[in-house]
Amino acid sequence: MLTQQFVPTCQQMLGAMSAWLQKAEAQLTGKQAQALLGARLADDMFPLSTQVRFACVQAYEGVYRLRGEAFPDIVEELLAEGRGAGEAPGTFETARRRIDETLSFLGSLAPDALDIDPDSPVAHALPNGMIFDLTARQYVRDWATAQFYFHVMIAYAILRKEGVDLGKADYVAHLLPFLRPGMLPAA
């Protein structure tokens, strides 16, 4: 149950984010596109490049925390890249590669990889010393998914703020297979 609540969500939205980056790169010139990776929604927020990496981190952390396993080295690599993105935002190619690596990892999971007792305890300690005591169900619903969506949404908002032509259909592209035939609005 927890696997199906978390993993497909991450896969769908990381896939969408990769498509948004492709659209951005196609719509902007090389220098404009590169500058976009350093763009921020607000001055005190991380740039687009960081939001991409932190969304990937949330996917990895959710899986490893639920399995009770230590985080792999990729998590620290992504965190370091994200923290340093203000000075070295990287490239669109690197950002998409990080998304692809995360999608590959998520795709390698068994359909029941995270199906632990939903009431089992999960202690989530933050670097500032705060500790949250949650059940696995609460962790997936209230922390892992929420944090993942935060970074995805900030990435989307930065792209929109910077003039990339994205719309709701880009955000919910994963729902198009469920659209009733003949129900597309007239152009």
Short mmCIF file of the C-alpha atoms (twelve columns), coordinates in Angstrom:
data_MODEL
# 
_entry.id   MODEL 
# 
loop_
_atom_site.group_PDB 
_atom_site.id 
_atom_site.type_symbol 
_atom_site.label_atom_id 
_atom_site.label_alt_id 
_atom_site.label_comp_id 
_atom_site.label_asym_id 
_atom_site.label_seq_id 
_atom_site.Cartn_x 
_atom_site.Cartn_y 
_atom_site.Cartn_z 
_atom_site.pdbx_PDB_model_num 
ATOM 1   C CA . MET A 1   0.000   0.000  0.000   1 
ATOM 2   C CA . LEU A 2   2.708   2.544  0.930   1 
ATOM 3   C CA . THR A 3   4.680   1.694  -2.207  1 
ATOM 4   C CA . GLN A 4   1.708   2.522  -4.408  1 
ATOM 5   C CA . GLN A 5   1.050   5.740  -2.507  1 
ATOM 6   C CA . PHE A 6   4.566   7.087  -2.851  1 
ATOM 7   C CA . VAL A 7   6.536   5.612  -5.742  1 
ATOM 8   C CA . PRO A 8   4.113   6.288  -8.646  1 
ATOM 9   C CA . THR A 9   3.656   9.862  -7.419  1 
ATOM 10  C CA . CYS A 10  7.400   10.430 -7.529  1 
ATOM 11  C CA . GLN A 11  7.703   8.761  -10.923 1 
ATOM 12  C CA . GLN A 12  4.885   10.792 -12.458 1 
ATOM 13  C CA . MET A 13  6.032   14.145 -11.156 1 
ATOM 14  C CA . LEU A 14  9.744   13.604 -11.822 1 
ATOM 15  C CA . GLY A 15  8.800   12.647 -15.379 1 
ATOM 16  C CA . ALA A 16  6.738   15.820 -15.635 1 
ATOM 17  C CA . MET A 17  9.579   17.922 -14.248 1 
ATOM 18  C CA . SER A 18  11.968  16.480 -16.818 1 
ATOM 19  C CA . ALA A 19  9.498   17.423 -19.567 1 
ATOM 20  C CA . TRP A 20  9.222   20.966 -18.152 1 
ATOM 21  C CA . LEU A 21  12.991  21.323 -18.298 1 
ATOM 22  C CA . GLN A 22  12.995  20.124 -21.908 1 
ATOM 23  C CA . LYS A 23  10.312  22.682 -22.795 1 
ATOM 24  C CA . ALA A 24  12.251  25.433 -21.052 1 
ATOM 25  C CA . GLU A 25  15.436  24.600 -22.879 1 
ATOM 26  C CA . ALA A 26  13.592  24.471 -26.222 1 
ATOM 27  C CA . GLN A 27  11.880  27.819 -25.633 1 
ATOM 28  C CA . LEU A 28  14.924  29.797 -24.516 1 
ATOM 29  C CA . THR A 29  18.296  30.589 -26.023 1 
ATOM 30  C CA . GLY A 30  21.366  28.922 -24.555 1 
ATOM 31  C CA . LYS A 31  22.285  31.773 -22.200 1 
ATOM 32  C CA . GLN A 32  18.666  32.351 -21.152 1 
ATOM 33  C CA . ALA A 33  18.188  28.652 -20.490 1 
ATOM 34  C CA . GLN A 34  21.396  28.424 -18.486 1 
ATOM 35  C CA . ALA A 35  20.436  31.478 -16.415 1 
ATOM 36  C CA . LEU A 36  17.106  29.825 -15.666 1 
ATOM 37  C CA . LEU A 37  18.834  27.145 -13.582 1 
ATOM 38  C CA . GLY A 38  19.905  29.869 -11.148 1 
ATOM 39  C CA . ALA A 39  16.485  31.552 -11.032 1 
ATOM 40  C CA . ARG A 40  14.634  31.707 -7.708  1 
ATOM 41  C CA . LEU A 41  11.006  32.194 -6.777  1 
ATOM 42  C CA . ALA A 42  12.095  34.525 -3.957  1 
ATOM 43  C CA . ASP A 43  15.503  35.824 -2.932  1 
ATOM 44  C CA . ASP A 44  15.652  33.660 0.193   1 
ATOM 45  C CA . MET A 45  14.723  30.445 -1.630  1 
ATOM 46  C CA . PHE A 46  16.920  27.942 -3.436  1 
ATOM 47  C CA . PRO A 47  17.234  28.183 -7.248  1 
ATOM 48  C CA . LEU A 48  15.656  25.904 -9.841  1 
ATOM 49  C CA . SER A 49  18.721  23.672 -10.006 1 
ATOM 50  C CA . THR A 50  18.437  23.005 -6.270  1 
ATOM 51  C CA . GLN A 51  14.702  22.326 -6.437  1 
ATOM 52  C CA . VAL A 52  15.316  19.615 -9.040  1 
ATOM 53  C CA . ARG A 53  17.961  17.943 -6.906  1 
ATOM 54  C CA . PHE A 54  15.999  18.231 -3.676  1 
ATOM 55  C CA . ALA A 55  12.937  16.645 -5.329  1 
ATOM 56  C CA . CYS A 56  15.188  13.712 -6.238  1 
ATOM 57  C CA . VAL A 57  16.524  13.607 -2.666  1 
ATOM 58  C CA . GLN A 58  12.992  13.368 -1.287  1 
ATOM 59  C CA . ALA A 59  12.270  10.347 -3.485  1 
ATOM 60  C CA . TYR A 60  15.412  8.537  -2.320  1 
ATOM 61  C CA . GLU A 61  14.964  9.498  1.326   1 
ATOM 62  C CA . GLY A 62  11.353  8.339  1.384   1 
ATOM 63  C CA . VAL A 63  12.288  4.901  0.124   1 
ATOM 64  C CA . TYR A 64  15.346  4.386  2.317   1 
ATOM 65  C CA . ARG A 65  13.740  5.772  5.459   1 
ATOM 66  C CA . LEU A 66  10.735  3.459  5.085   1 
ATOM 67  C CA . ARG A 67  13.042  0.494  4.537   1 
ATOM 68  C CA . GLY A 68  15.042  1.471  7.623   1 
ATOM 69  C CA . GLU A 69  18.246  1.624  5.590   1 
ATOM 70  C CA . ALA A 70  21.076  4.135  5.492   1 
ATOM 71  C CA . PHE A 71  20.882  6.633  2.668   1 
ATOM 72  C CA . PRO A 72  23.076  5.836  -0.333  1 
ATOM 73  C CA . ASP A 73  25.897  8.183  -1.350  1 
ATOM 74  C CA . ILE A 74  23.741  9.666  -4.111  1 
ATOM 75  C CA . VAL A 75  21.647  11.462 -1.483  1 
ATOM 76  C CA . GLU A 76  24.648  13.376 -0.146  1 
ATOM 77  C CA . GLU A 77  25.837  14.077 -3.700  1 
ATOM 78  C CA . LEU A 78  22.449  15.555 -4.603  1 
ATOM 79  C CA . LEU A 79  22.322  17.571 -1.388  1 
ATOM 80  C CA . ALA A 80  25.810  18.961 -2.010  1 
ATOM 81  C CA . GLU A 81  24.950  19.857 -5.612  1 
ATOM 82  C CA . GLY A 82  21.728  21.471 -4.447  1 
ATOM 83  C CA . ARG A 83  23.369  23.503 -1.711  1 
ATOM 84  C CA . GLY A 84  26.019  24.728 -4.136  1 
ATOM 85  C CA . ALA A 85  23.656  25.451 -7.010  1 
ATOM 86  C CA . GLY A 86  23.553  29.180 -6.320  1 
ATOM 87  C CA . GLU A 87  27.184  29.421 -7.431  1 
ATOM 88  C CA . ALA A 88  27.308  26.380 -9.732  1 
ATOM 89  C CA . PRO A 89  23.823  25.529 -11.034 1 
ATOM 90  C CA . GLY A 90  25.048  22.909 -13.474 1 
ATOM 91  C CA . THR A 91  23.369  22.276 -16.818 1 
ATOM 92  C CA . PHE A 92  19.969  21.173 -18.048 1 
ATOM 93  C CA . GLU A 93  21.596  17.940 -19.171 1 
ATOM 94  C CA . THR A 94  22.886  17.277 -15.652 1 
ATOM 95  C CA . ALA A 95  19.526  18.141 -14.080 1 
ATOM 96  C CA . ARG A 96  17.691  15.753 -16.412 1 
ATOM 97  C CA . ARG A 97  20.330  13.073 -15.797 1 
ATOM 98  C CA . ARG A 98  19.736  13.352 -12.035 1 
ATOM 99  C CA . ILE A 99  16.002  12.972 -12.633 1 
ATOM 100 C CA . ASP A 100 16.610  9.982  -14.932 1 
ATOM 101 C CA . GLU A 101 18.842  8.324  -12.317 1 
ATOM 102 C CA . THR A 102 16.138  8.778  -9.699  1 
ATOM 103 C CA . LEU A 103 13.466  7.420  -12.043 1 
ATOM 104 C CA . SER A 104 15.669  4.413  -12.794 1 
ATOM 105 C CA . PHE A 105 16.071  3.759  -9.071  1 
ATOM 106 C CA . LEU A 106 12.323  4.043  -8.451  1 
ATOM 107 C CA . GLY A 107 11.623  1.783  -11.425 1 
ATOM 108 C CA . SER A 108 13.900  -0.893 -9.972  1 
ATOM 109 C CA . LEU A 109 11.774  -1.244 -6.838  1 
ATOM 110 C CA . ALA A 110 9.492   -4.220 -6.370  1 
ATOM 111 C CA . PRO A 111 5.767   -3.353 -6.364  1 
ATOM 112 C CA . ASP A 112 5.669   -4.036 -2.619  1 
ATOM 113 C CA . ALA A 113 9.115   -2.656 -1.713  1 
ATOM 114 C CA . LEU A 114 7.745   -0.254 0.908   1 
ATOM 115 C CA . ASP A 115 4.756   -2.244 2.079   1 
ATOM 116 C CA . ILE A 116 5.678   -2.344 5.727   1 
ATOM 117 C CA . ASP A 117 3.166   -2.117 8.551   1 
ATOM 118 C CA . PRO A 118 1.667   1.353  7.996   1 
ATOM 119 C CA . ASP A 119 1.509   1.837  11.767  1 
ATOM 120 C CA . SER A 120 5.198   1.065  12.323  1 
ATOM 121 C CA . PRO A 121 7.130   3.961  13.876  1 
ATOM 122 C CA . VAL A 122 9.302   6.264  11.817  1 
ATOM 123 C CA . ALA A 123 11.488  8.765  13.664  1 
ATOM 124 C CA . HIS A 124 12.498  11.602 11.387  1 
ATOM 125 C CA . ALA A 125 15.337  13.751 12.709  1 
ATOM 126 C CA . LEU A 126 16.118  17.090 11.105  1 
ATOM 127 C CA . PRO A 127 19.606  18.621 10.994  1 
ATOM 128 C CA . ASN A 128 18.469  21.342 13.425  1 
ATOM 129 C CA . GLY A 129 17.793  18.737 16.126  1 
ATOM 130 C CA . MET A 130 14.006  18.518 15.775  1 
ATOM 131 C CA . ILE A 131 12.637  14.969 15.721  1 
ATOM 132 C CA . PHE A 132 9.229   13.951 14.406  1 
ATOM 133 C CA . ASP A 133 7.709   10.671 15.605  1 
ATOM 134 C CA . LEU A 134 5.328   9.412  12.939  1 
ATOM 135 C CA . THR A 135 3.815   6.189  11.745  1 
ATOM 136 C CA . ALA A 136 4.947   4.960  8.333   1 
ATOM 137 C CA . ARG A 137 1.563   6.009  6.932   1 
ATOM 138 C CA . GLN A 138 1.904   9.493  8.418   1 
ATOM 139 C CA . TYR A 139 5.478   9.776  7.199   1 
ATOM 140 C CA . VAL A 140 4.469   9.001  3.601   1 
ATOM 141 C CA . ARG A 141 1.374   11.203 3.670   1 
ATOM 142 C CA . ASP A 142 2.530   14.137 5.790   1 
ATOM 143 C CA . TRP A 143 6.274   14.351 5.229   1 
ATOM 144 C CA . ALA A 144 7.712   12.451 2.272   1 
ATOM 145 C CA . THR A 145 4.984   13.270 -0.236  1 
ATOM 146 C CA . ALA A 146 4.524   16.826 1.019   1 
ATOM 147 C CA . GLN A 147 8.258   17.605 0.882   1 
ATOM 148 C CA . PHE A 148 8.559   16.025 -2.557  1 
ATOM 149 C CA . TYR A 149 5.661   18.093 -3.909  1 
ATOM 150 C CA . PHE A 150 7.051   21.261 -2.341  1 
ATOM 151 C CA . HIS A 151 10.232  21.060 -4.406  1 
ATOM 152 C CA . VAL A 152 8.391   19.993 -7.569  1 
ATOM 153 C CA . MET A 153 5.920   22.869 -7.230  1 
ATOM 154 C CA . ILE A 154 8.646   25.429 -6.578  1 
ATOM 155 C CA . ALA A 155 10.444  24.223 -9.721  1 
ATOM 156 C CA . TYR A 156 7.202   24.622 -11.707 1 
ATOM 157 C CA . ALA A 157 6.589   28.069 -10.208 1 
ATOM 158 C CA . ILE A 158 10.122  29.241 -11.035 1 
ATOM 159 C CA . LEU A 159 9.724   28.110 -14.628 1 
ATOM 160 C CA . ARG A 160 6.376   29.909 -14.947 1 
ATOM 161 C CA . LYS A 161 7.725   33.044 -13.239 1 
ATOM 162 C CA . GLU A 162 10.604  33.130 -15.702 1 
ATOM 163 C CA . GLY A 163 8.244   32.957 -18.686 1 
ATOM 164 C CA . VAL A 164 8.407   29.311 -19.696 1 
ATOM 165 C CA . ASP A 165 5.194   28.396 -21.504 1 
ATOM 166 C CA . LEU A 166 3.796   25.723 -19.201 1 
ATOM 167 C CA . GLY A 167 0.206   25.092 -18.227 1 
ATOM 168 C CA . LYS A 168 -1.942  22.780 -16.174 1 
ATOM 169 C CA . ALA A 169 -1.754  20.085 -18.868 1 
ATOM 170 C CA . ASP A 170 2.028   20.004 -18.379 1 
ATOM 171 C CA . TYR A 171 1.575   19.585 -14.646 1 
ATOM 172 C CA . VAL A 172 -0.979  16.770 -14.858 1 
ATOM 173 C CA . ALA A 173 0.241   15.069 -18.037 1 
ATOM 174 C CA . HIS A 174 0.154   11.731 -16.183 1 
ATOM 175 C CA . LEU A 175 -3.662  11.990 -16.075 1 
ATOM 176 C CA . LEU A 176 -4.165  12.183 -19.844 1 
ATOM 177 C CA . PRO A 177 -4.441  8.382  -20.264 1 
ATOM 178 C CA . PHE A 178 -7.518  8.541  -18.017 1 
ATOM 179 C CA . LEU A 179 -9.275  11.242 -20.033 1 
ATOM 180 C CA . ARG A 180 -12.604 10.065 -21.381 1 
ATOM 181 C CA . PRO A 181 -12.447 9.885  -25.205 1 
ATOM 182 C CA . GLY A 182 -13.801 12.957 -26.942 1 
ATOM 183 C CA . MET A 183 -13.533 15.153 -23.845 1 
ATOM 184 C CA . LEU A 184 -10.702 17.468 -24.884 1 
ATOM 185 C CA . PRO A 185 -11.848 21.097 -24.931 1 
ATOM 186 C CA . ALA A 186 -12.248 22.769 -28.300 1 
ATOM 187 C CA . ALA A 187 -9.274  24.861 -29.351 1 
# 
